[in-house]
Structures are given as structure tokens and as C-alpha cells.
Amino acid sequence: MTDTVVTAVNHDTKWRKPKKFDTNLLVIGAGSGGLVTAYIAAAVQAKVTLVEKHLMGGDCLNTGCVPSKALIRSAKFLSQLSRASEFGMKTASVDFDFADVMTRVHNIVQTIAPHDSIERYTALGVDVITGTAKIISPWQVEISSAASTRIISTRSIVIAAGAKPFIPCIPGLAAVGYLTSDTVWQLREKPKRLLILGGGPIGCELAQAFARLGCHVTQLEIASRLMSREDTDVSARVLAKFQQEGISVLLAHKALQFCTSNGEKLLIAEYQGQEVRIGFDQVLVALGRTANVTGYGVEEMGITLSPRQTIAINDFQQTNYPNIYACGDVAGPYQFTHTAAHQAWYVAVNALFGAFKKFRTDYSMIPWSTFVDPEVARVGLNEQEAKAQGIAYELSLYPLNDLDRAITDSQAHGFIKVLTQPKKDKILGVTIVGEHAGDLIAEFVLAMKYNLGLNKILATIHIYPTMAEANKHVAGVWKRQHTPQKLLVWLARYHRWCRG
């Protein structure tokens, strides 16, 4: 075999392809996308190298999904105590220390950590290296650790470098100091006045959790409503709950400048042309996340970025170098742990077996949930997206205050909203607001993936009394809306005839 010369797209530098490779696949980053890619590669007997410079498990385990849900659960327990009278109790109280709650959060992270550990993945057959990776050619990665630097050759490279919190350029922000979803977990003293910038999923989840833990929370959002990707009725439900729980939600407010006056930290914001001054003790920046695209050879290699400053990929997860792939938050278009894992299957299969067959990544059924109370979950289109895209739909709405289990649990609030094709039971999208919405949505994800309509859900037995019955009831709403009226008239006549 002779050496092959490859020229990268829009790049003049040429590299020699090695005759032999140290590994089949080298993965940069051990978050959800990188771990699943490495797992699949090892499972099909490929030699795979996984490089992580910080913590195994990535953002989800260490600073994202796991710690935030642990904090939310503790906060929810406190909120349920405040509702004691709804459950037939005269009073209920608890003595707690904020530091103990945060210790619980860290303990839960440590309990789950072995699932993503070096030891586990080594046992699975993955060569795990702790160090900093840098792509130096389409087939070579330089790995630096405290002890040494070495170069590993590989047939394919997978970039799964994740993302980091977006920090806006607001004058004075650095001077007053700020928290992010990465650093907030280091708190041991409860902030008396917590200012949160951002009304998206991260900002909303943390705003409610800290408010329930006893912080006075002010949430600032530049848009006219919270969670603007959801329908307006969803945003309204969340806003009403936040206001009921004492969160000061400031919508249509633009942050202008941070400063300190007489020892007090202040944000100067603009609302309807007027200046608003907001005092706080700690500020948490929750304005989304940006892809990690520097520090490991992307710029030097000329790997193309998208307009959103993520790694640009094609339908097969390939970059402008056919043997360099990307998945997870660094590539988008969704920044969910489960989407990163979903992409990872395509990355592993295409990188290892693409010479025989390649698979286009399927984004048609991407569900997500925001773990506020009331919980919000969605898959497919919602109403505002359908209208924006000019897609005709019919709406079936089932209010959860009608559901027996929701009533017995004193959780009789929220709704399930299903969009279907006109005059058909084919599901276009589902939005659920209410208790266990993230669990209830799974049945609809399955139905949509395998093209099962509402008639199939209606014909499926659901245990009584459960929250899952709501899925059957909303299918019943659709059925009643499509009752054949002419047939009913005929049946009425038939039964009269049967009576004589």
C-alpha cells in the first residue's frame, strides 16, 4: 500500500496518510456523545481510544442534568411541605441547611459517576487516556498529559468536546463576579438575593429550585415571556406558578450594566425605555451554552464552523474532513444529553462501517423536557412552530384536572396537547404540561417514531389509576371530535327498530 495524499476542503496544507493506525477510532471528550461512541465502537470489537482532559461524564454528570435534578428534587420536597393542608395535614415543617442540600447533590453525582468511569470503560475495552488532545492531521492526534506527550494515529476522529456557558459582554459583569451552571454547584452558603439572567430551561429550572430553597430570586428575561420556544399557554402556566411561589420575574428587561453602589451589587436594566436598578447578592448567568471549538486543533486544521459557531456537519455527522466526525453539544443542533447519545450511534456506525453503508442522522423525533413545576415536555411540532411553517393541524386538548390520578395526588393541573394532521390521527407533535410530563411523553415519541396514530393509543390498555391514562384520554378527545355523525343517526334508528 502506498501513502495517500488528502487535501482538506478550503485548506492548502497536505498530510501523509499513515500506512498503519494505532486505533480505529479516537474520540475527543468523554461526555454523553463521546462515551456512547466509544461504547458502541468497543462493542463491535473496534480498537477505540477515548481522551478526556477533565472529568469523565462531561457536563451532564458533573454540572448539568444530574446535579440540577438532584437539587430540584430537594427543592420539590420543601415545596410539598408548604402544601401540607392540601394533603389533610394541619402543618408540616423541616429544618434544613443549604450546605447539606448541596452535599447531597455532590453525593448523588459521586454515586452515578461509576457509570461513566475510566474503570468501567476500560473494562468494556476502551483505551481511556486522561490528557489534552490536539488534532494535528486528519489521522493524528497529539495527546499531552502531565507526564508526557505522544501522537496517536487513527483511521477516524470523533469530536465530542461539548459546550460551555455563554457569557454576555455586559459592562461590569466580571467585576461583580458571577455564577454559571458550571460553577453554581460549588456554593455552600445560600444567596439571600439571587439574580438569574435568562428565561430559558436552565434559568427557569434553577430559579424555581433556589426560590424553593429560600432564596429571594429575581429572574431577568429580555423576551416578553419565559421559555419562548414553547407555546404561549405553556409560558403562561410556568409564569403563573413562578409568581405564586414568589419569584420576581422581569420580562422584556434588557441588562445594561453591573456596578457596585454603597457596597451593594446592582444591575442597571432597561424596561420600556426606563432605567431599572436591581439589587442582588449573587448573579447566575443562564443564557445558553456555546460549543467548545477552540484549543484542540479545529482552527489550525481549518475544520468548518456553522453560522452558530458549532462544528459544521453533514447528514452523516461528518465535518469537512470525511474521516473526522462530530456529535453532541459541539455540533448541535440540539443540546440534550439524549440527542448526543442518539448522534453517537450514527457517528460510530458511519465512522467504522461507512465504506459499506452510511446512515443519515434522524432528527424527526427529538423529545425534551424542562424540569420546572409544572413539568414541560414536548416532541415534534407545537402550535407556534406549525403556524410559522404554514402546516395545517387539528388540536386535541385534555386538561389534567379531569384525570383521577392527578386529582388523588393533588396534582390536578396542566394539560396534554396533541397536534394531528387534519381529519387523520397521525401525530405531528405533543406538548405536555404537568406532573411527570417527561415520563408521559415517551409513549408519544414511540408512537410517532413507528407511525402509530391516536387510534392505536386509544386501543391500548392503560393501568387505572395512573398519570399515563391521560395519554389515552387525549386520544379519546380526538376520537370524539371525529365521531361519524351520520353513522350515529343511523345507529339510533337501528336501536329504535331493535326495541320494536
Short mmCIF file of C-alpha atoms in Angstrom, two decimals:
data_model
loop_
_atom_site.label_atom_id
_atom_site.label_comp_id
_atom_site.label_asym_id
_atom_site.label_seq_id
_atom_site.Cartn_x
_atom_site.Cartn_y
_atom_site.Cartn_z
CA MET A 1 0.00 0.00 0.00
CA THR A 2 1.33 3.46 -0.86
CA ASP A 3 0.74 6.66 1.06
CA THR A 4 -2.34 8.67 0.11
CA VAL A 5 -2.42 12.45 -0.01
CA VAL A 6 -5.59 14.21 1.19
CA THR A 7 -6.27 17.91 0.87
CA ALA A 8 -8.78 19.33 3.31
CA VAL A 9 -11.60 21.48 1.97
CA ASN A 10 -10.54 25.14 1.86
CA HIS A 11 -7.12 24.27 3.27
CA ASP A 12 -3.79 24.25 1.48
CA THR A 13 -1.83 22.04 3.86
CA LYS A 14 -1.35 18.40 2.84
CA TRP A 15 -0.78 15.43 5.11
CA ARG A 16 0.53 11.94 4.52
CA LYS A 17 -1.91 9.18 5.43
CA PRO A 18 -0.18 6.55 7.62
CA LYS A 19 0.18 3.02 6.29
CA LYS A 20 -0.93 1.63 9.66
CA PHE A 21 -3.03 3.06 12.50
CA ASP A 22 -2.74 2.77 16.26
CA THR A 23 -6.51 2.75 16.69
CA ASN A 24 -9.69 2.56 14.62
CA LEU A 25 -11.39 5.45 16.33
CA LEU A 26 -10.15 8.25 18.56
CA VAL A 27 -12.79 10.19 20.50
CA ILE A 28 -12.13 13.62 21.98
CA GLY A 29 -14.35 14.21 25.01
CA ALA A 30 -16.00 11.82 27.49
CA GLY A 31 -19.43 13.37 27.80
CA SER A 32 -22.59 11.65 26.59
CA GLY A 33 -21.67 11.72 22.89
CA GLY A 34 -18.10 10.56 23.40
CA LEU A 35 -18.97 7.84 25.88
CA VAL A 36 -21.68 6.30 23.72
CA THR A 37 -19.47 6.48 20.62
CA ALA A 38 -16.66 4.69 22.45
CA TYR A 39 -19.05 2.14 23.95
CA ILE A 40 -20.51 1.19 20.55
CA ALA A 41 -17.09 1.02 18.90
CA ALA A 42 -15.77 -1.29 21.61
CA ALA A 43 -18.92 -3.41 21.45
CA VAL A 44 -18.28 -4.16 17.76
CA GLN A 45 -14.64 -5.06 18.54
CA ALA A 46 -13.00 -1.92 17.12
CA LYS A 47 -9.97 -0.52 18.86
CA VAL A 48 -11.08 2.81 20.30
CA THR A 49 -9.23 5.50 22.22
CA LEU A 50 -11.13 7.97 24.39
CA VAL A 51 -9.39 11.17 25.53
CA GLU A 52 -10.77 13.34 28.35
CA LYS A 53 -8.92 16.30 29.83
CA HIS A 54 -11.16 16.94 32.82
CA LEU A 55 -13.93 14.73 34.23
CA MET A 56 -15.49 11.60 32.80
CA GLY A 57 -19.21 12.02 32.24
CA GLY A 58 -18.95 15.55 30.89
CA ASP A 59 -21.36 18.36 31.67
CA CYS A 60 -24.39 16.13 32.19
CA LEU A 61 -22.95 14.17 35.08
CA ASN A 62 -20.83 16.83 36.72
CA THR A 63 -22.51 20.21 36.20
CA GLY A 64 -25.74 19.68 34.27
CA CYS A 65 -28.52 17.09 34.28
CA VAL A 66 -27.53 15.11 37.36
CA PRO A 67 -26.76 17.88 39.89
CA SER A 68 -29.62 20.07 38.69
CA LYS A 69 -32.20 17.28 39.04
CA ALA A 70 -30.83 16.38 42.46
CA LEU A 71 -31.22 20.00 43.55
CA ILE A 72 -34.70 20.20 42.03
CA ARG A 73 -35.78 17.09 43.94
CA SER A 74 -34.69 18.51 47.29
CA ALA A 75 -36.39 21.80 46.48
CA LYS A 76 -39.59 19.99 45.47
CA PHE A 77 -39.69 18.22 48.82
CA LEU A 78 -39.66 21.59 50.56
CA SER A 79 -42.40 22.90 48.29
CA GLN A 80 -44.60 19.91 49.14
CA LEU A 81 -44.29 20.67 52.84
CA SER A 82 -45.75 24.10 52.19
CA ARG A 83 -48.82 22.37 50.72
CA ALA A 84 -49.47 20.25 53.81
CA SER A 85 -53.10 21.34 54.12
CA GLU A 86 -53.83 20.01 50.62
CA PHE A 87 -52.94 16.52 51.88
CA GLY A 88 -55.02 16.68 55.06
CA MET A 89 -52.21 17.79 57.38
CA LYS A 90 -52.55 20.77 59.68
CA THR A 91 -48.86 21.71 59.44
CA ALA A 92 -45.54 20.32 58.25
CA SER A 93 -42.08 21.75 58.65
CA VAL A 94 -38.46 20.77 58.24
CA ASP A 95 -35.15 22.07 59.47
CA PHE A 96 -32.51 22.10 56.76
CA ASP A 97 -29.16 23.60 55.96
CA PHE A 98 -28.36 24.75 52.42
CA ALA A 99 -24.87 23.28 52.66
CA ASP A 100 -26.35 19.86 53.44
CA VAL A 101 -28.55 20.07 50.34
CA MET A 102 -25.52 20.86 48.19
CA THR A 103 -23.62 17.99 49.82
CA ARG A 104 -26.48 15.68 48.79
CA VAL A 105 -26.15 16.96 45.23
CA HIS A 106 -22.45 16.11 45.18
CA ASN A 107 -23.06 12.71 46.76
CA ILE A 108 -25.53 11.84 44.02
CA VAL A 109 -23.01 12.84 41.36
CA GLN A 110 -20.45 10.56 43.02
CA THR A 111 -22.97 7.71 43.20
CA ILE A 112 -23.65 7.90 39.46
CA ALA A 113 -20.04 8.61 38.48
CA PRO A 114 -19.00 4.90 38.26
CA HIS A 115 -21.41 4.53 35.31
CA ASP A 116 -19.11 6.85 33.34
CA SER A 117 -15.80 6.00 34.99
CA ILE A 118 -12.43 5.18 33.47
CA GLU A 119 -12.59 1.79 35.19
CA ARG A 120 -15.91 0.86 33.59
CA TYR A 121 -14.92 1.92 30.09
CA THR A 122 -11.56 0.25 30.37
CA ALA A 123 -13.35 -2.96 31.31
CA LEU A 124 -15.54 -2.52 28.22
CA GLY A 125 -12.42 -2.49 26.05
CA VAL A 126 -11.92 1.27 25.60
CA ASP A 127 -8.42 2.74 25.88
CA VAL A 128 -9.12 5.75 28.12
CA ILE A 129 -6.48 8.47 28.33
CA THR A 130 -6.54 11.46 30.66
CA GLY A 131 -4.97 14.38 28.82
CA THR A 132 -5.42 17.22 26.37
CA ALA A 133 -5.96 16.26 22.74
CA LYS A 134 -5.00 18.26 19.68
CA ILE A 135 -5.75 17.23 16.10
CA ILE A 136 -2.58 17.70 14.07
CA SER A 137 -3.61 15.89 10.88
CA PRO A 138 -6.73 14.10 9.65
CA TRP A 139 -5.28 10.87 11.08
CA GLN A 140 -3.17 12.02 14.02
CA VAL A 141 -3.96 13.40 17.44
CA GLU A 142 -1.36 14.72 19.85
CA ILE A 143 -2.19 13.94 23.48
CA SER A 144 -0.48 15.85 26.27
CA SER A 145 -0.59 14.92 29.94
CA ALA A 146 1.41 15.96 32.96
CA ALA A 147 3.88 13.18 32.35
CA SER A 148 4.30 13.07 28.59
CA THR A 149 3.18 13.98 25.09
CA ARG A 150 2.50 11.40 22.42
CA ILE A 151 0.94 11.14 18.99
CA ILE A 152 -1.72 8.52 18.18
CA SER A 153 -2.67 7.66 14.63
CA THR A 154 -6.29 6.76 13.91
CA ARG A 155 -8.48 5.93 10.95
CA SER A 156 -11.23 8.27 12.17
CA ILE A 157 -11.57 11.04 14.73
CA VAL A 158 -14.71 11.96 16.66
CA ILE A 159 -15.05 15.42 18.18
CA ALA A 160 -17.33 15.32 21.23
CA ALA A 161 -15.91 18.33 23.03
CA GLY A 162 -19.19 19.64 24.47
CA ALA A 163 -20.10 23.23 25.28
CA LYS A 164 -19.67 25.85 27.96
CA PRO A 165 -21.94 28.56 29.42
CA PHE A 166 -22.36 31.64 27.24
CA ILE A 167 -21.12 34.76 28.99
CA PRO A 168 -22.50 38.04 27.59
CA CYS A 169 -20.42 41.18 27.18
CA ILE A 170 -22.20 43.28 29.80
CA PRO A 171 -20.11 46.07 31.35
CA GLY A 172 -19.23 45.36 34.97
CA LEU A 173 -20.26 41.71 34.99
CA ALA A 174 -16.76 40.38 35.59
CA ALA A 175 -16.14 42.95 38.31
CA VAL A 176 -19.16 41.92 40.42
CA GLY A 177 -18.46 38.23 39.83
CA TYR A 178 -20.92 35.71 38.52
CA LEU A 179 -22.04 32.11 38.73
CA THR A 180 -22.87 29.79 35.83
CA SER A 181 -24.46 26.37 35.56
CA ASP A 182 -20.88 25.05 35.77
CA THR A 183 -19.89 26.82 38.98
CA VAL A 184 -23.12 27.21 40.96
CA TRP A 185 -22.62 23.73 42.45
CA GLN A 186 -19.69 24.99 44.49
CA LEU A 187 -22.00 27.16 46.62
CA ARG A 188 -22.23 26.22 50.27
CA GLU A 189 -23.83 29.40 51.58
CA LYS A 190 -27.33 30.20 50.37
CA PRO A 191 -27.54 33.51 48.49
CA LYS A 192 -30.12 35.76 50.11
CA ARG A 193 -30.85 37.60 46.86
CA LEU A 194 -30.12 35.67 43.69
CA LEU A 195 -30.40 37.36 40.31
CA ILE A 196 -30.75 34.99 37.34
CA LEU A 197 -30.16 36.18 33.79
CA GLY A 198 -32.17 34.10 31.34
CA GLY A 199 -35.66 32.70 30.99
CA GLY A 200 -34.82 29.52 29.12
CA PRO A 201 -34.81 25.97 30.51
CA ILE A 202 -31.65 26.29 32.63
CA GLY A 203 -32.63 29.67 34.05
CA CYS A 204 -36.16 28.52 34.84
CA GLU A 205 -35.16 25.26 36.49
CA LEU A 206 -32.61 26.92 38.74
CA ALA A 207 -34.81 29.94 39.51
CA GLN A 208 -37.57 27.76 40.93
CA ALA A 209 -35.20 25.44 42.77
CA PHE A 210 -33.33 28.24 44.55
CA ALA A 211 -36.57 30.06 45.35
CA ARG A 212 -37.93 26.91 46.98
CA LEU A 213 -34.72 26.65 48.98
CA GLY A 214 -35.39 30.07 50.48
CA CYS A 215 -33.55 32.49 48.19
CA HIS A 216 -35.22 35.68 47.05
CA VAL A 217 -34.95 35.10 43.30
CA THR A 218 -35.22 37.75 40.60
CA GLN A 219 -35.29 36.36 37.07
CA LEU A 220 -34.50 38.69 34.19
CA GLU A 221 -35.52 37.84 30.61
CA ILE A 222 -35.13 40.08 27.56
CA ALA A 223 -38.04 38.40 25.73
CA SER A 224 -41.67 39.07 26.50
CA ARG A 225 -42.21 35.64 28.08
CA LEU A 226 -40.40 32.72 29.68
CA MET A 227 -39.44 29.63 27.69
CA SER A 228 -40.14 31.32 24.37
CA ARG A 229 -39.63 28.13 22.35
CA GLU A 230 -42.82 26.77 23.87
CA ASP A 231 -46.39 27.85 23.13
CA THR A 232 -47.74 30.92 24.90
CA ASP A 233 -50.14 28.88 27.07
CA VAL A 234 -47.16 26.86 28.33
CA SER A 235 -45.19 30.01 29.16
CA ALA A 236 -48.22 31.44 30.95
CA ARG A 237 -48.59 28.35 33.15
CA VAL A 238 -44.94 28.45 34.19
CA LEU A 239 -45.03 32.19 34.82
CA ALA A 240 -48.14 31.91 36.99
CA LYS A 241 -46.50 29.19 39.09
CA PHE A 242 -43.31 31.19 39.48
CA GLN A 243 -45.19 34.27 40.60
CA GLN A 244 -47.26 32.19 43.01
CA GLU A 245 -44.03 30.93 44.57
CA GLY A 246 -42.63 34.43 45.00
CA ILE A 247 -40.15 34.60 42.12
CA SER A 248 -39.83 38.12 40.78
CA VAL A 249 -39.95 37.58 37.01
CA LEU A 250 -38.91 40.65 35.00
CA LEU A 251 -39.84 40.15 31.36
CA ALA A 252 -38.82 42.43 28.47
CA HIS A 253 -35.92 43.71 30.58
CA LYS A 254 -32.53 44.30 28.98
CA ALA A 255 -29.40 44.10 31.15
CA LEU A 256 -27.25 47.20 30.54
CA GLN A 257 -24.57 47.37 33.22
CA PHE A 258 -23.44 45.90 36.53
CA CYS A 259 -21.98 48.05 39.25
CA THR A 260 -21.50 48.38 42.99
CA SER A 261 -23.03 51.26 44.94
CA ASN A 262 -22.56 51.74 48.69
CA GLY A 263 -21.38 48.17 48.99
CA GLU A 264 -24.42 46.75 47.17
CA LYS A 265 -24.22 44.91 43.86
CA LEU A 266 -26.60 46.35 41.29
CA LEU A 267 -27.80 45.59 37.80
CA ILE A 268 -28.94 48.51 35.73
CA ALA A 269 -31.53 47.30 33.24
CA GLU A 270 -33.87 48.90 30.70
CA TYR A 271 -37.62 48.33 30.65
CA GLN A 272 -39.87 50.21 28.23
CA GLY A 273 -37.27 52.93 27.84
CA GLN A 274 -36.84 53.43 31.57
CA GLU A 275 -33.87 52.58 33.75
CA VAL A 276 -34.43 49.92 36.42
CA ARG A 277 -31.97 49.24 39.26
CA ILE A 278 -31.96 45.73 40.73
CA GLY A 279 -30.01 44.84 43.85
CA PHE A 280 -28.60 41.34 44.38
CA ASP A 281 -26.01 39.33 46.28
CA GLN A 282 -25.15 36.73 43.61
CA VAL A 283 -25.86 36.68 39.89
CA LEU A 284 -26.27 33.47 37.90
CA VAL A 285 -25.78 33.72 34.15
CA ALA A 286 -28.06 31.22 32.38
CA LEU A 287 -28.16 32.45 28.78
CA GLY A 288 -27.45 29.21 26.97
CA ARG A 289 -24.27 27.40 26.04
CA THR A 290 -21.68 27.79 23.30
CA ALA A 291 -19.78 24.98 21.61
CA ASN A 292 -16.18 24.28 22.62
CA VAL A 293 -14.44 24.78 19.28
CA THR A 294 -11.00 26.03 20.35
CA GLY A 295 -7.92 24.51 21.93
CA TYR A 296 -7.77 21.15 20.17
CA GLY A 297 -6.85 21.91 16.57
CA VAL A 298 -10.11 22.99 14.95
CA GLU A 299 -8.76 26.37 13.86
CA GLU A 300 -5.37 25.04 12.76
CA MET A 301 -6.95 22.24 10.75
CA GLY A 302 -9.48 24.52 9.10
CA ILE A 303 -12.44 22.48 10.33
CA THR A 304 -15.51 24.37 9.20
CA LEU A 305 -17.83 26.02 11.71
CA SER A 306 -21.55 26.64 11.24
CA PRO A 307 -23.11 30.13 11.49
CA ARG A 308 -23.98 29.20 15.09
CA GLN A 309 -20.27 28.61 15.79
CA THR A 310 -20.68 24.88 16.22
CA ILE A 311 -18.71 22.26 14.29
CA ALA A 312 -20.38 22.11 10.87
CA ILE A 313 -21.50 18.58 10.00
CA ASN A 314 -23.35 16.93 7.13
CA ASP A 315 -26.23 14.47 7.36
CA PHE A 316 -23.81 11.70 8.38
CA GLN A 317 -22.15 13.71 11.21
CA GLN A 318 -19.03 14.30 9.08
CA THR A 319 -17.05 17.52 9.12
CA ASN A 320 -15.37 18.90 6.01
CA TYR A 321 -12.83 16.11 6.60
CA PRO A 322 -14.69 12.90 5.70
CA ASN A 323 -13.00 10.86 8.44
CA ILE A 324 -13.48 13.49 11.18
CA TYR A 325 -16.91 13.40 12.81
CA ALA A 326 -18.62 15.48 15.48
CA CYS A 327 -21.54 14.88 17.82
CA GLY A 328 -23.23 16.30 20.90
CA ASP A 329 -23.29 19.92 22.03
CA VAL A 330 -20.21 20.81 19.98
CA ALA A 331 -22.14 20.03 16.79
CA GLY A 332 -25.79 20.67 17.69
CA PRO A 333 -28.42 21.33 16.53
CA TYR A 334 -29.83 20.22 19.91
CA GLN A 335 -28.02 20.47 23.22
CA PHE A 336 -29.54 17.50 25.03
CA THR A 337 -27.76 14.53 26.58
CA HIS A 338 -30.10 12.10 24.88
CA THR A 339 -29.54 13.77 21.49
CA ALA A 340 -25.78 13.47 21.89
CA ALA A 341 -26.21 9.77 22.61
CA HIS A 342 -28.54 9.47 19.62
CA GLN A 343 -25.99 11.11 17.32
CA ALA A 344 -23.24 8.92 18.75
CA TRP A 345 -24.77 5.77 17.23
CA TYR A 346 -24.62 7.32 13.76
CA VAL A 347 -21.09 8.58 14.35
CA ALA A 348 -19.78 5.20 15.47
CA VAL A 349 -21.50 3.22 12.72
CA ASN A 350 -20.64 5.65 9.94
CA ALA A 351 -17.03 6.03 11.06
CA LEU A 352 -16.45 2.29 11.34
CA PHE A 353 -18.63 0.93 8.54
CA GLY A 354 -19.22 3.91 6.25
CA ALA A 355 -17.26 2.28 3.46
CA PHE A 356 -20.13 -0.22 3.17
CA LYS A 357 -23.15 1.83 4.20
CA LYS A 358 -23.75 5.23 5.78
CA PHE A 359 -26.78 6.35 7.78
CA ARG A 360 -28.29 9.83 7.88
CA THR A 361 -28.97 11.05 11.39
CA ASP A 362 -32.69 11.02 12.14
CA TYR A 363 -33.88 14.15 13.97
CA SER A 364 -37.57 13.61 13.31
CA MET A 365 -38.48 12.54 16.86
CA ILE A 366 -36.40 14.57 19.31
CA PRO A 367 -38.18 14.93 22.67
CA TRP A 368 -37.18 17.21 25.50
CA SER A 369 -38.35 18.22 28.93
CA THR A 370 -37.85 21.22 31.18
CA PHE A 371 -37.97 20.11 34.80
CA VAL A 372 -39.82 23.03 36.30
CA ASP A 373 -43.05 22.62 38.23
CA PRO A 374 -45.32 22.20 36.30
CA GLU A 375 -43.00 19.99 34.24
CA VAL A 376 -42.98 20.69 30.50
CA ALA A 377 -42.25 18.09 27.82
CA ARG A 378 -42.52 18.16 24.06
CA VAL A 379 -41.89 16.16 20.91
CA GLY A 380 -42.48 17.26 17.33
CA LEU A 381 -44.31 20.45 16.41
CA ASN A 382 -46.05 22.79 18.78
CA GLU A 383 -48.67 25.31 17.69
CA GLN A 384 -46.35 28.27 17.18
CA GLU A 385 -44.00 26.19 15.01
CA ALA A 386 -46.83 24.74 12.95
CA LYS A 387 -48.23 28.23 12.31
CA ALA A 388 -44.81 29.64 11.44
CA GLN A 389 -44.23 26.82 8.94
CA GLY A 390 -47.72 27.02 7.49
CA ILE A 391 -48.54 23.44 8.50
CA ALA A 392 -52.24 22.70 8.89
CA TYR A 393 -53.21 20.83 12.05
CA GLU A 394 -56.04 19.85 14.33
CA LEU A 395 -55.76 20.24 18.09
CA SER A 396 -56.82 17.76 20.76
CA LEU A 397 -56.54 19.09 24.32
CA TYR A 398 -57.03 17.12 27.53
CA PRO A 399 -56.91 19.01 30.86
CA LEU A 400 -55.21 17.07 33.64
CA ASN A 401 -57.65 18.41 36.24
CA ASP A 402 -60.03 15.77 34.81
CA LEU A 403 -57.64 12.85 35.47
CA ASP A 404 -58.44 10.71 38.51
CA ARG A 405 -54.80 10.04 39.45
CA ALA A 406 -53.89 13.71 39.16
CA ILE A 407 -56.80 14.53 41.46
CA THR A 408 -55.84 11.93 44.07
CA ASP A 409 -52.25 13.20 44.06
CA SER A 410 -53.33 16.85 44.32
CA GLN A 411 -51.56 17.46 41.01
CA ALA A 412 -54.69 18.28 39.03
CA HIS A 413 -53.18 20.97 36.81
CA GLY A 414 -51.74 21.18 33.33
CA PHE A 415 -52.73 19.58 30.05
CA ILE A 416 -51.79 17.35 27.15
CA LYS A 417 -51.99 18.97 23.73
CA VAL A 418 -51.71 16.88 20.58
CA LEU A 419 -51.42 18.22 17.04
CA THR A 420 -52.60 15.87 14.29
CA GLN A 421 -52.97 16.05 10.53
CA PRO A 422 -56.40 17.37 9.56
CA LYS A 423 -59.02 14.57 9.56
CA LYS A 424 -56.33 11.99 10.42
CA ASP A 425 -54.96 10.57 13.67
CA LYS A 426 -51.30 10.95 12.58
CA ILE A 427 -49.44 12.79 15.33
CA LEU A 428 -47.49 15.91 14.34
CA GLY A 429 -46.45 16.95 17.82
CA VAL A 430 -47.28 16.74 21.51
CA THR A 431 -46.85 19.17 24.39
CA ILE A 432 -47.43 18.06 27.98
CA VAL A 433 -47.55 20.39 30.98
CA GLY A 434 -47.95 18.71 34.35
CA GLU A 435 -46.63 16.13 36.79
CA HIS A 436 -44.27 13.58 35.21
CA ALA A 437 -44.58 15.20 31.77
CA GLY A 438 -41.11 13.99 30.83
CA ASP A 439 -42.17 10.40 31.50
CA LEU A 440 -45.59 10.65 29.84
CA ILE A 441 -44.12 11.98 26.57
CA ALA A 442 -42.31 8.68 25.91
CA GLU A 443 -45.45 6.94 24.66
CA PHE A 444 -45.96 9.64 22.06
CA VAL A 445 -42.30 9.52 20.98
CA LEU A 446 -42.68 5.80 20.36
CA ALA A 447 -45.98 6.32 18.52
CA MET A 448 -44.51 9.00 16.26
CA LYS A 449 -41.35 7.02 15.53
CA TYR A 450 -43.31 3.99 14.38
CA ASN A 451 -46.15 5.94 12.77
CA LEU A 452 -48.80 4.85 15.26
CA GLY A 453 -51.76 7.21 15.38
CA LEU A 454 -54.06 8.19 18.24
CA ASN A 455 -56.41 5.33 17.43
CA LYS A 456 -53.65 2.89 18.42
CA ILE A 457 -53.07 4.69 21.73
CA LEU A 458 -56.81 4.71 22.39
CA ALA A 459 -56.95 0.96 21.78
CA THR A 460 -54.09 0.28 24.23
CA ILE A 461 -54.89 -0.69 27.83
CA HIS A 462 -53.54 1.82 30.36
CA ILE A 463 -53.47 0.94 34.06
CA TYR A 464 -56.02 2.70 36.27
CA PRO A 465 -55.37 4.95 38.10
CA THR A 466 -52.15 6.31 36.61
CA MET A 467 -50.94 9.53 35.07
CA ALA A 468 -50.34 7.57 31.86
CA GLU A 469 -54.10 7.27 31.40
CA ALA A 470 -54.03 10.89 30.30
CA ASN A 471 -52.39 9.79 27.05
CA LYS A 472 -55.37 7.54 26.33
CA HIS A 473 -57.84 10.26 27.33
CA VAL A 474 -56.36 12.80 24.90
CA ALA A 475 -56.69 10.17 22.18
CA GLY A 476 -60.32 9.90 23.25
CA VAL A 477 -60.70 13.65 22.79
CA TRP A 478 -59.52 13.26 19.20
CA LYS A 479 -61.93 10.36 18.66
CA ARG A 480 -64.93 12.31 19.92
CA GLN A 481 -64.02 15.19 17.62
CA HIS A 482 -64.11 12.76 14.70
CA THR A 483 -67.26 10.84 15.57
CA PRO A 484 -69.16 9.97 12.35
CA GLN A 485 -72.39 11.90 12.97
CA LYS A 486 -74.29 10.31 10.08
CA LEU A 487 -73.44 6.87 11.40
CA LEU A 488 -74.74 7.81 14.86
CA VAL A 489 -78.04 8.89 13.35
CA TRP A 490 -78.31 5.55 11.56
CA LEU A 491 -77.39 3.65 14.75
CA ALA A 492 -80.06 5.49 16.73
CA ARG A 493 -82.63 4.40 14.17
CA TYR A 494 -81.30 0.84 14.27
CA HIS A 495 -81.62 0.61 18.07
CA ARG A 496 -85.16 2.03 17.96
CA TRP A 497 -86.00 -0.68 15.45
CA CYS A 498 -84.47 -3.33 17.75
CA ARG A 499 -86.75 -2.18 20.59
CA GLY A 500 -89.81 -2.75 18.40
#
